[in-house]
Amino acid sequence: MKKIIPAFALGMLMASCGSQQAGINLAGEWKVTTINGTQVPKTLNEPAISFDTEKSTFSGVTGVNIMNGQYKLSDTKLTFSDAPTTMMMADSISMVVEETYIKALKSVATVSEENGVITLKDNDGKSVMTLQKKN
């Protein structure tokens, strides 16, 4: 009986480690580096997104305004709720980045990670946004 319990515990430990390695860790703050394959230009505020993985919520800066909402992650499938924002105005470049950012966020269907870069993709597998961890 003593040998069964440690073997069972070892199996559970291995299963939990495997699921952590297979999953994508969105927790923390991320800088938005590209939207629809284009480098994000300088804006009023640096576009960013933060994920609270315990509450499945996100918040961020669109380049102008602050947004927040909920997300759902299941394996590599990722979806976002509508993201209410504050209502500030800014220069035209920042406003275009904000509009593009929000539209891209709505089109996200999957997520992948490679070398510390998170890529958010649409249903066709096209990259709509890349994120780099903020230090």
CSV table of C-alpha atoms in Angstrom, one decimal:
chain,number,residue,atom,x,y,z
A,1,MET,CA,0.0,0.0,0.0
A,2,LYS,CA,2.9,2.4,0.8
A,3,LYS,CA,4.3,2.0,-2.7
A,4,ILE,CA,0.9,2.8,-4.4
A,5,ILE,CA,0.5,6.1,-2.7
A,6,PRO,CA,3.9,7.5,-3.7
A,7,ALA,CA,3.4,6.3,-7.3
A,8,PHE,CA,0.0,7.9,-7.4
A,9,ALA,CA,1.4,11.1,-6.0
A,10,LEU,CA,4.2,11.1,-8.6
A,11,GLY,CA,1.8,10.5,-11.4
A,12,MET,CA,-0.4,13.5,-10.2
A,13,LEU,CA,2.7,15.7,-9.9
A,14,MET,CA,3.9,14.8,-13.4
A,15,ALA,CA,0.4,15.4,-14.9
A,16,SER,CA,0.2,18.9,-13.2
A,17,CYS,CA,3.7,19.8,-14.4
A,18,GLY,CA,2.8,18.8,-17.9
A,19,SER,CA,-0.3,20.9,-18.0
A,20,GLN,CA,1.6,23.9,-16.8
A,21,GLN,CA,4.2,23.5,-19.5
A,22,ALA,CA,1.6,23.0,-22.2
A,23,GLY,CA,-0.4,26.1,-21.1
A,24,ILE,CA,0.3,29.7,-22.0
A,25,ASN,CA,0.9,32.0,-19.0
A,26,LEU,CA,-0.7,35.3,-19.7
A,27,ALA,CA,-0.3,36.6,-16.2
A,28,GLY,CA,1.2,40.1,-15.8
A,29,GLU,CA,1.7,43.2,-17.9
A,30,TRP,CA,2.5,43.1,-21.6
A,31,LYS,CA,3.6,45.7,-24.1
A,32,VAL,CA,1.7,45.6,-27.4
A,33,THR,CA,4.5,45.6,-30.0
A,34,THR,CA,2.6,45.0,-33.3
A,35,ILE,CA,-1.0,45.2,-34.4
A,36,ASN,CA,-2.0,43.5,-37.7
A,37,GLY,CA,1.7,43.0,-38.4
A,38,THR,CA,2.6,46.6,-38.1
A,39,GLN,CA,4.9,48.0,-35.4
A,40,VAL,CA,3.0,50.2,-33.0
A,41,PRO,CA,4.0,53.8,-33.4
A,42,LYS,CA,4.6,56.2,-30.6
A,43,THR,CA,1.3,57.2,-29.0
A,44,LEU,CA,0.1,59.4,-26.1
A,45,ASN,CA,0.3,56.4,-23.8
A,46,GLU,CA,2.2,53.1,-24.6
A,47,PRO,CA,-0.3,50.4,-25.7
A,48,ALA,CA,-0.3,47.6,-23.1
A,49,ILE,CA,-2.5,44.9,-21.6
A,50,SER,CA,-2.5,43.1,-18.3
A,51,PHE,CA,-4.0,39.8,-17.4
A,52,ASP,CA,-5.3,38.7,-14.0
A,53,THR,CA,-5.3,35.0,-14.5
A,54,GLU,CA,-7.1,34.3,-11.2
A,55,LYS,CA,-10.1,36.4,-12.1
A,56,SER,CA,-9.9,36.0,-15.9
A,57,THR,CA,-9.9,39.8,-16.3
A,58,PHE,CA,-7.8,42.1,-18.4
A,59,SER,CA,-7.0,45.8,-18.4
A,60,GLY,CA,-4.9,47.9,-20.5
A,61,VAL,CA,-4.0,51.1,-22.3
A,62,THR,CA,-5.1,51.5,-25.9
A,63,GLY,CA,-2.6,54.2,-26.7
A,64,VAL,CA,-5.1,56.9,-25.4
A,65,ASN,CA,-7.7,55.4,-23.1
A,66,ILE,CA,-7.9,52.8,-20.4
A,67,MET,CA,-9.9,49.6,-21.0
A,68,ASN,CA,-10.9,46.6,-19.0
A,69,GLY,CA,-13.0,43.4,-19.4
A,70,GLN,CA,-13.0,39.7,-19.1
A,71,TYR,CA,-11.3,37.0,-21.2
A,72,LYS,CA,-11.6,33.3,-21.6
A,73,LEU,CA,-8.6,31.0,-22.2
A,74,SER,CA,-9.1,27.3,-23.0
A,75,ASP,CA,-5.9,25.6,-24.2
A,76,THR,CA,-4.9,27.9,-27.1
A,77,LYS,CA,-8.4,29.4,-27.7
A,78,LEU,CA,-8.7,33.0,-26.4
A,79,THR,CA,-11.6,35.3,-26.5
A,80,PHE,CA,-12.2,38.8,-25.0
A,81,SER,CA,-15.4,40.4,-23.8
A,82,ASP,CA,-16.2,43.9,-25.0
A,83,ALA,CA,-13.8,46.3,-23.4
A,84,PRO,CA,-15.3,49.5,-22.1
A,85,THR,CA,-12.9,52.4,-22.3
A,86,THR,CA,-12.5,55.9,-20.8
A,87,MET,CA,-13.4,58.6,-23.3
A,88,MET,CA,-10.3,60.8,-23.7
A,89,MET,CA,-9.3,62.3,-27.1
A,90,ALA,CA,-5.7,62.6,-28.3
A,91,ASP,CA,-3.7,63.2,-31.5
A,92,SER,CA,-4.8,61.5,-34.7
A,93,ILE,CA,-2.1,58.8,-34.7
A,94,SER,CA,-2.9,57.7,-31.1
A,95,MET,CA,-6.6,57.6,-31.9
A,96,VAL,CA,-6.0,55.4,-35.0
A,97,VAL,CA,-3.8,53.1,-32.9
A,98,GLU,CA,-6.6,52.9,-30.3
A,99,GLU,CA,-9.3,52.1,-32.9
A,100,THR,CA,-7.0,49.4,-34.6
A,101,TYR,CA,-6.2,47.9,-31.2
A,102,ILE,CA,-9.8,47.5,-30.1
A,103,LYS,CA,-10.8,46.1,-33.4
A,104,ALA,CA,-7.9,43.6,-33.4
A,105,LEU,CA,-8.8,42.5,-29.8
A,106,LYS,CA,-12.3,41.7,-30.9
A,107,SER,CA,-11.0,39.4,-33.7
A,108,VAL,CA,-8.7,37.3,-31.4
A,109,ALA,CA,-9.5,33.6,-31.5
A,110,THR,CA,-6.2,31.9,-30.5
A,111,VAL,CA,-3.0,32.5,-28.6
A,112,SER,CA,0.5,31.1,-29.0
A,113,GLU,CA,3.8,31.8,-27.3
A,114,GLU,CA,7.3,31.5,-28.7
A,115,ASN,CA,10.5,32.8,-27.1
A,116,GLY,CA,8.6,35.0,-24.6
A,117,VAL,CA,6.5,36.6,-27.2
A,118,ILE,CA,2.7,36.2,-27.1
A,119,THR,CA,0.9,36.2,-30.5
A,120,LEU,CA,-2.8,36.7,-30.6
A,121,LYS,CA,-4.3,35.3,-33.8
A,122,ASP,CA,-7.7,35.5,-35.6
A,123,ASN,CA,-9.8,32.5,-36.8
A,124,ASP,CA,-7.7,32.3,-40.0
A,125,GLY,CA,-4.4,32.0,-37.9
A,126,LYS,CA,-3.3,35.5,-38.9
A,127,SER,CA,-1.4,37.4,-36.3
A,128,VAL,CA,-3.5,40.4,-35.1
A,129,MET,CA,-1.3,41.4,-32.1
A,130,THR,CA,2.1,40.5,-30.5
A,131,LEU,CA,2.9,41.1,-26.9
A,132,GLN,CA,6.2,41.3,-25.0
A,133,LYS,CA,6.4,41.0,-21.2
A,134,LYS,CA,7.0,44.4,-19.5
A,135,ASN,CA,9.9,44.4,-17.0
